[in-house]
CSV table of C-alpha atoms in Angstrom, one decimal:
chain,number,residue,atom,x,y,z
A,548,UNK,CA,82.4,103.7,100.2
A,549,UNK,CA,86.4,104.0,98.9
A,550,UNK,CA,86.2,103.1,102.2
A,551,UNK,CA,84.9,100.3,103.2
A,552,UNK,CA,87.1,98.7,100.5
A,553,UNK,CA,90.3,99.5,102.2
A,554,UNK,CA,89.5,98.4,105.1
A,555,UNK,CA,88.4,95.1,103.1
A,556,UNK,CA,91.4,94.7,101.7
A,557,UNK,CA,93.6,95.3,104.7
A,558,UNK,CA,92.4,93.0,106.6
A,559,UNK,CA,93.0,90.1,104.0
A,560,UNK,CA,96.6,91.8,103.7
A,561,UNK,CA,97.6,92.8,106.4
A,562,UNK,CA,95.3,89.4,108.8
A,563,UNK,CA,97.0,86.5,109.8
A,564,UNK,CA,95.5,83.3,108.5
A,565,UNK,CA,95.8,80.3,111.2
A,566,UNK,CA,98.2,82.1,113.7
A,567,UNK,CA,101.2,82.4,111.2
A,568,UNK,CA,102.5,86.4,110.3
A,569,UNK,CA,101.7,86.3,106.6
A,570,UNK,CA,103.7,87.6,103.8
A,571,UNK,CA,104.6,90.9,104.7
A,572,UNK,CA,107.6,89.8,107.2
A,573,UNK,CA,108.9,88.0,105.3
A,574,UNK,CA,111.8,90.1,103.3
A,575,UNK,CA,112.8,90.8,99.1
A,576,UNK,CA,115.7,91.1,98.4
A,577,UNK,CA,116.5,93.5,94.4
A,578,UNK,CA,117.0,91.2,92.1
A,579,UNK,CA,119.9,92.1,89.1
A,580,UNK,CA,121.9,95.3,89.2
A,581,UNK,CA,120.7,97.1,92.1
A,582,UNK,CA,120.4,94.5,94.2
A,583,UNK,CA,124.4,93.8,93.6
A,584,UNK,CA,125.7,97.5,93.7
A,585,UNK,CA,124.0,97.9,97.4
A,586,UNK,CA,125.7,95.3,98.7
A,587,UNK,CA,129.3,96.3,96.9
A,588,UNK,CA,132.3,96.0,99.2
A,589,UNK,CA,134.3,99.2,98.2
A,590,UNK,CA,137.2,97.9,100.1
A,591,UNK,CA,139.9,97.0,97.9
A,592,UNK,CA,138.1,99.6,94.8
A,593,UNK,CA,139.9,103.1,96.6
A,594,UNK,CA,142.5,104.8,98.3
A,595,UNK,CA,141.6,108.7,99.9
A,596,UNK,CA,144.0,110.4,101.6
A,597,UNK,CA,142.6,112.5,104.8
A,598,UNK,CA,143.6,116.0,105.0
A,599,UNK,CA,145.2,116.9,108.0
A,600,UNK,CA,142.9,120.3,108.8
A,601,UNK,CA,144.1,122.7,110.8
A,602,UNK,CA,141.0,122.0,114.5
A,603,UNK,CA,139.4,125.4,113.5
A,604,UNK,CA,138.4,123.6,110.2
A,605,UNK,CA,136.0,121.2,112.6
A,606,UNK,CA,137.3,119.8,115.5
A,607,UNK,CA,136.7,123.5,117.3
A,608,UNK,CA,133.6,124.0,115.5
A,609,UNK,CA,132.4,120.6,117.2
A,610,UNK,CA,133.9,121.3,120.8
A,611,UNK,CA,132.1,124.9,120.6
A,612,UNK,CA,128.7,123.6,120.0
A,613,UNK,CA,128.6,119.9,120.6
A,614,UNK,CA,124.3,119.8,118.7
A,615,UNK,CA,126.0,120.0,116.1
A,616,UNK,CA,126.5,115.5,116.3
A,617,UNK,CA,122.8,115.4,116.1
A,618,UNK,CA,121.0,117.3,113.2
A,619,UNK,CA,120.3,116.7,109.8
A,620,UNK,CA,123.1,117.1,108.6
A,621,UNK,CA,126.3,115.6,110.7
A,622,UNK,CA,127.5,113.3,108.1
A,623,UNK,CA,129.9,116.1,107.5
A,624,UNK,CA,131.3,114.9,111.3
A,625,UNK,CA,130.5,111.2,110.5
A,626,UNK,CA,132.5,110.6,107.6
A,627,UNK,CA,135.4,112.1,109.2
A,628,UNK,CA,135.0,110.0,112.0
A,629,UNK,CA,135.0,107.3,109.7
A,630,UNK,CA,137.6,107.6,106.9
A,631,UNK,CA,140.0,108.0,109.9
A,632,UNK,CA,139.6,104.9,110.8
A,633,UNK,CA,138.8,103.7,107.6
A,634,UNK,CA,140.5,100.5,105.4
A,635,UNK,CA,140.3,103.2,101.4
A,636,UNK,CA,142.5,105.8,104.1
A,637,UNK,CA,146.3,106.0,102.7
A,638,UNK,CA,148.6,107.7,104.2
A,639,UNK,CA,150.5,107.8,101.3
A,640,UNK,CA,148.6,110.5,99.0
A,641,UNK,CA,150.7,110.1,95.9
A,642,UNK,CA,149.3,107.0,95.9
A,643,UNK,CA,145.7,107.9,97.2
A,644,UNK,CA,142.8,108.2,93.2
A,645,UNK,CA,141.2,110.7,96.0
A,646,UNK,CA,141.5,113.6,98.4
A,647,UNK,CA,138.9,114.6,101.7
A,648,UNK,CA,138.9,117.9,103.4
A,649,UNK,CA,137.8,116.9,106.6
A,650,UNK,CA,135.5,121.0,107.1
A,651,UNK,CA,132.5,120.7,109.0
A,652,UNK,CA,130.6,123.8,106.9
A,653,UNK,CA,126.9,123.2,109.0
A,654,UNK,CA,128.4,123.5,112.4
A,655,UNK,CA,127.2,127.0,113.0
A,656,UNK,CA,124.0,126.7,114.7
A,657,UNK,CA,120.8,129.2,116.1
A,658,UNK,CA,120.0,129.2,119.9
A,659,UNK,CA,116.9,126.9,117.9
A,660,UNK,CA,119.5,124.4,116.1
A,661,UNK,CA,119.2,125.8,112.8
A,662,UNK,CA,122.7,126.2,110.7
A,663,UNK,CA,123.5,129.4,109.7
A,664,UNK,CA,125.2,128.9,106.5
A,665,UNK,CA,127.0,132.8,106.1
A,666,UNK,CA,130.3,131.8,107.0
A,667,UNK,CA,130.6,128.4,105.1
A,668,UNK,CA,131.5,129.9,101.8
A,669,UNK,CA,134.7,131.7,104.0
A,670,UNK,CA,135.5,128.7,105.2
A,671,UNK,CA,135.8,126.3,102.0
A,672,UNK,CA,138.1,129.5,100.4
A,673,UNK,CA,140.3,129.5,103.8
A,674,UNK,CA,140.4,125.3,104.1
A,675,UNK,CA,141.1,125.3,100.1
A,676,UNK,CA,143.5,127.5,99.8
A,677,UNK,CA,146.1,126.5,103.3
A,678,UNK,CA,145.6,122.5,100.3
A,679,UNK,CA,146.4,123.9,97.9
A,680,UNK,CA,149.7,126.0,99.1
A,681,UNK,CA,150.7,123.2,101.8
A,682,UNK,CA,150.1,120.2,98.9
A,683,UNK,CA,151.2,119.3,95.5
A,684,UNK,CA,147.8,118.4,94.4
A,685,UNK,CA,144.4,120.5,94.1
A,686,UNK,CA,146.8,122.1,92.3
A,687,UNK,CA,147.9,119.5,89.7
A,688,UNK,CA,143.4,119.0,88.9
A,689,UNK,CA,142.6,122.3,90.4
A,690,UNK,CA,140.2,119.9,93.0
A,691,UNK,CA,138.7,117.4,90.5
A,692,UNK,CA,140.6,113.8,92.2
A,693,UNK,CA,138.2,116.0,95.3
A,694,UNK,CA,135.5,114.9,97.3
A,695,UNK,CA,133.9,117.5,99.8
A,696,UNK,CA,130.5,116.8,102.5
A,697,UNK,CA,128.0,119.6,101.5
A,698,UNK,CA,124.8,118.4,104.2
A,699,UNK,CA,123.0,121.9,103.8
A,700,UNK,CA,120.8,122.9,102.6
A,701,UNK,CA,120.7,123.8,99.1
A,702,UNK,CA,124.9,122.1,99.1
A,703,UNK,CA,127.8,124.1,98.6
A,704,UNK,CA,125.1,127.3,97.0
A,705,UNK,CA,125.1,127.8,101.0
A,706,UNK,CA,121.6,128.8,102.2
A,707,UNK,CA,119.3,128.5,103.2
A,708,UNK,CA,116.1,129.7,100.9
A,709,UNK,CA,116.6,128.7,98.0
A,710,UNK,CA,116.5,131.9,95.7
A,711,UNK,CA,118.9,133.2,97.1
A,712,UNK,CA,121.2,129.6,97.1
A,713,UNK,CA,119.8,130.1,93.0
A,714,UNK,CA,121.4,133.3,93.5
A,715,UNK,CA,124.6,132.4,94.6
A,716,UNK,CA,125.8,129.6,92.6
A,717,UNK,CA,128.2,126.5,93.8
A,718,UNK,CA,131.4,127.8,95.5
A,719,UNK,CA,133.5,128.5,92.2
A,720,UNK,CA,136.3,126.4,93.4
A,721,UNK,CA,134.7,123.7,94.3
A,722,UNK,CA,133.4,123.7,90.2
A,723,UNK,CA,135.1,120.8,89.7
A,724,UNK,CA,135.5,118.8,92.7
A,725,UNK,CA,132.4,115.5,93.5
A,726,UNK,CA,130.2,117.1,96.1
A,727,UNK,CA,128.4,115.0,98.3
A,728,UNK,CA,125.1,116.5,99.4
A,729,UNK,CA,121.7,116.1,100.4
A,730,UNK,CA,120.1,118.2,98.4
A,731,UNK,CA,118.6,116.8,94.1
A,732,UNK,CA,116.7,118.0,92.4
A,733,UNK,CA,116.9,117.6,88.9
A,734,UNK,CA,118.2,120.1,87.0
A,735,UNK,CA,119.0,122.8,89.6
A,736,UNK,CA,121.5,125.0,89.6
A,737,UNK,CA,122.5,123.7,92.8
A,738,UNK,CA,123.7,119.9,92.1
A,739,UNK,CA,126.2,119.7,90.0
A,740,UNK,CA,126.9,116.9,87.7
A,741,UNK,CA,128.7,114.0,89.4
A,742,UNK,CA,127.6,114.8,92.6
A,743,UNK,CA,126.8,112.3,95.6
A,744,UNK,CA,123.4,112.3,96.7
A,745,UNK,CA,122.9,111.1,100.1
A,746,UNK,CA,120.7,111.1,103.1
A,747,UNK,CA,120.4,113.3,105.3
A,748,UNK,CA,122.1,111.8,109.5
A,749,UNK,CA,118.7,110.4,112.4
A,750,UNK,CA,119.8,109.4,114.7
A,751,UNK,CA,120.1,105.1,113.7
A,752,UNK,CA,121.1,104.5,118.1
A,753,UNK,CA,117.2,106.7,119.3
A,754,UNK,CA,115.4,104.7,116.2
A,755,UNK,CA,116.8,101.8,117.1
A,756,UNK,CA,115.2,102.3,121.3
A,757,UNK,CA,111.9,102.9,119.6
A,758,UNK,CA,111.5,99.7,117.6
A,759,UNK,CA,108.5,98.0,118.0
A,760,UNK,CA,107.7,93.9,117.9
A,761,UNK,CA,106.9,93.8,113.3
A,762,UNK,CA,104.3,91.6,113.6
A,763,UNK,CA,102.2,95.2,115.5
A,764,UNK,CA,100.1,95.3,112.5
A,765,UNK,CA,99.8,98.7,110.7
A,766,UNK,CA,96.7,100.1,111.7
A,767,UNK,CA,97.3,103.7,110.4
A,768,UNK,CA,96.8,103.8,106.1
A,769,UNK,CA,98.6,107.6,106.3
A,770,UNK,CA,99.9,109.0,108.5
A,771,UNK,CA,102.9,113.0,108.9
A,772,UNK,CA,103.7,115.6,111.5
A,773,UNK,CA,105.7,118.2,110.8
A,774,UNK,CA,104.7,121.9,109.1
A,775,UNK,CA,101.9,122.8,107.0
A,776,UNK,CA,102.6,126.1,106.1
A,777,UNK,CA,105.3,128.1,107.7
A,778,UNK,CA,103.9,131.9,109.2
A,779,UNK,CA,106.7,132.8,110.1
A,780,UNK,CA,109.1,133.1,106.6
A,781,UNK,CA,105.7,132.5,105.5
A,782,UNK,CA,102.7,134.3,106.1
A,783,UNK,CA,101.2,134.7,103.1
A,784,UNK,CA,101.5,131.0,102.1
A,785,UNK,CA,102.1,129.0,98.5
A,786,UNK,CA,105.8,129.5,98.8
A,787,UNK,CA,107.0,126.9,101.5
A,788,UNK,CA,106.2,123.1,99.9
A,789,UNK,CA,105.8,125.2,96.8
A,790,UNK,CA,102.2,125.2,98.5
A,791,UNK,CA,102.1,120.8,98.4
A,792,UNK,CA,101.9,120.6,102.4
A,793,UNK,CA,99.1,122.9,102.7
A,794,UNK,CA,97.0,121.1,100.4
A,795,UNK,CA,98.2,117.9,102.7
A,796,UNK,CA,95.8,120.3,105.0
A,797,UNK,CA,93.4,121.3,102.9
A,798,UNK,CA,92.7,118.3,101.4
A,799,UNK,CA,92.8,115.8,104.4
A,800,UNK,CA,93.0,117.2,108.0
A,801,UNK,CA,89.5,115.8,108.2
A,802,UNK,CA,89.6,111.8,106.0
A,803,UNK,CA,89.5,109.5,108.4
A,804,UNK,CA,92.1,107.6,106.5
A,805,UNK,CA,95.0,110.7,107.1
A,806,UNK,CA,96.6,111.0,110.7
A,807,UNK,CA,98.3,113.9,110.0
A,808,UNK,CA,99.3,117.3,112.4
A,809,UNK,CA,101.7,119.6,113.1
A,810,UNK,CA,101.7,117.6,116.4
A,811,UNK,CA,105.3,115.9,117.1
A,812,UNK,CA,104.1,112.8,119.7
A,813,UNK,CA,106.5,111.0,121.7
A,814,UNK,CA,105.0,107.6,120.1
A,815,UNK,CA,106.3,109.4,116.8
A,816,UNK,CA,108.9,106.5,115.7
A,817,UNK,CA,106.7,103.1,116.5
A,818,UNK,CA,103.4,105.6,114.6
A,819,UNK,CA,105.5,105.3,111.8
A,820,UNK,CA,105.9,101.2,112.1
A,821,UNK,CA,102.0,101.6,112.5
A,822,UNK,CA,101.5,102.6,109.2
A,823,UNK,CA,101.3,101.9,106.1
A,824,UNK,CA,101.8,105.0,103.9
A,825,UNK,CA,104.2,107.5,105.3
A,826,UNK,CA,104.1,111.5,103.9
A,827,UNK,CA,107.2,112.8,102.2
A,828,UNK,CA,107.1,115.8,100.8
A,829,UNK,CA,109.4,118.8,100.6
A,830,UNK,CA,109.8,121.9,102.4
A,831,UNK,CA,111.9,125.1,101.9
A,832,UNK,CA,114.2,122.1,100.6
A,833,UNK,CA,112.9,119.1,98.9
A,834,UNK,CA,114.3,116.7,101.0
A,835,UNK,CA,113.7,115.6,105.3
A,836,UNK,CA,114.8,113.2,108.0
A,837,UNK,CA,111.4,111.8,107.4
A,838,UNK,CA,112.5,109.5,104.4
A,839,UNK,CA,115.2,107.8,106.1
A,840,UNK,CA,113.0,107.3,108.8
A,841,UNK,CA,109.7,105.9,106.0
A,842,UNK,CA,112.5,103.0,105.3
A,843,UNK,CA,114.1,102.8,108.3
A,844,UNK,CA,110.6,101.2,109.8
A,845,UNK,CA,109.6,99.7,106.9
A,846,UNK,CA,106.7,102.3,106.0
A,847,UNK,CA,106.0,102.8,102.2
A,848,UNK,CA,107.6,106.7,101.6
A,849,UNK,CA,105.0,109.0,99.6
A,850,UNK,CA,107.3,111.1,98.0
A,851,UNK,CA,105.8,114.6,97.5
A,852,UNK,CA,108.9,116.5,95.3
A,853,UNK,CA,108.6,117.1,92.2
A,854,UNK,CA,112.0,116.4,90.2
A,855,UNK,CA,114.1,115.1,93.1
A,856,UNK,CA,117.4,113.4,93.4
A,857,UNK,CA,116.9,111.0,96.1
A,858,UNK,CA,120.3,109.4,98.5
A,859,UNK,CA,122.1,106.6,96.8
A,860,UNK,CA,119.5,106.2,93.0
A,861,UNK,CA,121.8,104.3,91.2
A,862,UNK,CA,122.0,101.6,93.8
A,863,UNK,CA,118.3,102.1,95.8
A,864,UNK,CA,115.6,100.8,93.8
A,865,UNK,CA,113.3,104.2,94.8
A,866,UNK,CA,110.3,103.1,92.5
A,867,UNK,CA,109.5,99.6,93.6
A,868,UNK,CA,109.9,101.0,97.3
A,869,UNK,CA,108.2,103.7,97.2
A,870,UNK,CA,105.7,106.3,95.9
A,871,UNK,CA,105.5,109.1,93.8
A,872,UNK,CA,102.7,112.1,93.7
A,873,UNK,CA,103.2,114.8,91.5
A,874,UNK,CA,103.1,118.5,93.6
A,875,UNK,CA,99.8,119.5,91.8
A,876,UNK,CA,98.2,116.2,92.1
A,877,UNK,CA,98.6,116.3,95.9
A,878,UNK,CA,94.2,116.5,96.0
A,879,UNK,CA,94.4,113.2,95.1
A,880,UNK,CA,96.3,111.8,97.0
A,881,UNK,CA,93.6,109.7,98.3
A,882,UNK,CA,91.9,108.9,95.7
A,883,UNK,CA,95.9,107.9,94.6
A,884,UNK,CA,96.9,105.6,97.8
A,885,UNK,CA,93.6,103.3,97.8
A,886,UNK,CA,94.0,102.8,94.1
A,887,UNK,CA,97.3,100.6,94.9
A,888,UNK,CA,96.6,97.0,94.2
A,889,UNK,CA,97.3,95.3,97.5
A,890,UNK,CA,99.3,93.1,96.3
A,891,UNK,CA,101.7,95.8,95.1
A,892,UNK,CA,102.1,97.5,98.7
A,893,UNK,CA,102.8,94.1,100.2
A,894,UNK,CA,105.4,93.9,97.5
A,895,UNK,CA,107.1,97.2,98.1
A,896,UNK,CA,106.8,95.9,102.3
A,897,UNK,CA,108.9,93.1,101.3
A,898,UNK,CA,111.1,95.0,100.2
A,899,UNK,CA,111.8,97.1,102.5
A,900,UNK,CA,111.4,95.3,105.0
A,901,UNK,CA,115.3,93.9,104.1
A,902,UNK,CA,117.4,94.9,106.4
A,903,UNK,CA,120.4,96.3,102.8
A,904,UNK,CA,118.0,98.5,102.0
A,905,UNK,CA,118.2,100.2,106.1
A,906,UNK,CA,121.4,100.0,106.7
A,907,UNK,CA,122.5,101.8,103.6
A,908,UNK,CA,120.5,105.4,105.2
A,909,UNK,CA,122.3,104.7,108.2
A,910,UNK,CA,125.9,106.1,109.4
A,911,UNK,CA,125.6,103.2,112.5
A,912,UNK,CA,128.8,103.7,115.2
A,913,UNK,CA,130.6,101.9,114.4
A,914,UNK,CA,130.6,101.9,110.6
A,915,UNK,CA,128.2,98.4,109.2
A,916,UNK,CA,129.1,96.6,105.9
A,917,UNK,CA,126.9,98.5,103.2
A,918,UNK,CA,126.3,101.4,104.8
A,919,UNK,CA,125.7,104.5,104.1
A,920,UNK,CA,129.2,105.2,104.3
A,921,UNK,CA,130.3,102.2,102.7
A,922,UNK,CA,127.2,104.4,99.8
A,923,UNK,CA,128.8,107.4,99.4
A,924,UNK,CA,132.9,104.7,99.1
A,925,UNK,CA,131.2,103.0,96.1
A,926,UNK,CA,129.5,105.8,94.8
A,927,UNK,CA,133.4,107.5,94.0
A,928,UNK,CA,134.5,103.9,93.3
A,929,UNK,CA,131.8,103.9,90.1
A,930,UNK,CA,133.6,107.2,89.4
A,931,UNK,CA,137.2,105.3,88.9
A,932,UNK,CA,139.2,105.7,87.4
A,933,UNK,CA,140.0,109.3,86.6
A,934,UNK,CA,140.2,110.3,83.2
A,935,UNK,CA,143.5,111.9,81.9
A,936,UNK,CA,142.0,114.9,81.3
A,937,UNK,CA,140.5,116.2,84.7
A,938,UNK,CA,144.9,115.8,85.6
A,939,UNK,CA,145.9,120.4,84.2
A,940,UNK,CA,148.9,120.6,82.4
A,941,UNK,CA,151.9,122.7,83.5
A,942,UNK,CA,150.5,126.5,84.4
A,943,UNK,CA,147.1,125.5,84.1
A,944,UNK,CA,144.4,127.6,84.6
A,945,UNK,CA,140.3,126.1,85.0
A,946,UNK,CA,139.1,128.1,88.5
A,947,UNK,CA,138.8,131.6,89.6
A,948,UNK,CA,139.8,132.5,92.1
A,949,UNK,CA,138.6,135.6,92.2
A,950,UNK,CA,134.9,134.3,91.5
A,951,UNK,CA,131.4,135.0,94.3
A,952,UNK,CA,129.8,137.8,95.9
A,953,UNK,CA,132.6,140.3,97.8
A,954,UNK,CA,131.8,138.7,101.2
A,955,UNK,CA,132.6,135.5,99.8
A,956,UNK,CA,136.4,136.5,99.7
A,957,UNK,CA,136.8,137.8,103.2
A,958,UNK,CA,139.5,136.0,105.3
A,959,UNK,CA,137.9,133.6,107.5
């Protein structure tokens, strides 16, 4: 009965009236402060000095493995390129508000394309030691006016397994710096206060190439492609995705409203544009590129990741464009989604259709006003001016240069 009611609602809401495209194809701008923040222009509000580091910290790593340009952690590379030609860049460090160190800590990939984090702490320590030895700016604040892009699974904890990431904690030398990272989870040791949470990298040109006409009806109710179990790393099950993905599969693999599978078809991007809801469950970490893909393709993201901190949450109204489902409530996902009134769905779709919403999630080449690069700069600008307390007195030291695992102290 519920399925029949939903099909009837789809005809009413997602069909055509008098041969004209219905209201769902219009866009709607977020009113008030959220919409204003999304359209902020950071130029003129801050100046960034880019350290010139030896190429072993960045360009040589990329030359060794060009795959780093296309994986989901590539924001570290494109942010560097963006800042080199950005109008916020200053060549005079004495007038800088922020200092940026171009380091590519995730550009060390396995044959399968997964980043190995084991050298990252030593790389970071080496770069910071170099900066502290050759410029006076680190030492005056011990990094409090410096920012680092750390797009690892668990940010500056530098490990892909949560248990070990928590055990490690954030690299001690980064404790005073602002971290720009994909990982975001409330009350987690790998997310420090003041961090800027960003979307993972998704290839804008590739996504653009798979756009379909906007009048194609959304005939898929719920869509998901990906792992439900990680038998290699979690053979007993229950640990991967805290069991949430397994619950999706066990409860809805035979439900006709759910188009879910481990297959990854060539029509993946097109299918998302034909779907009303796209599941965005946690995996090993709470975030994934599906969130970016859902927003860009106008598919309402169904966020299943308790306590997640979403990208640019002070600018993107996630509560209004997405749907949040607690991990423990996954078995009731069908009931929850079919209970959402069509008019609520329509409004979420109108908001998602706003180009500014999509731009904020992407790192395009070349950069565009309002894109993820500019949202990062807006986040940095909103932290200014720095409180005078971040500047240390002569001889004052706060950071412990010998703290952390013994392996991190080895030369890089």
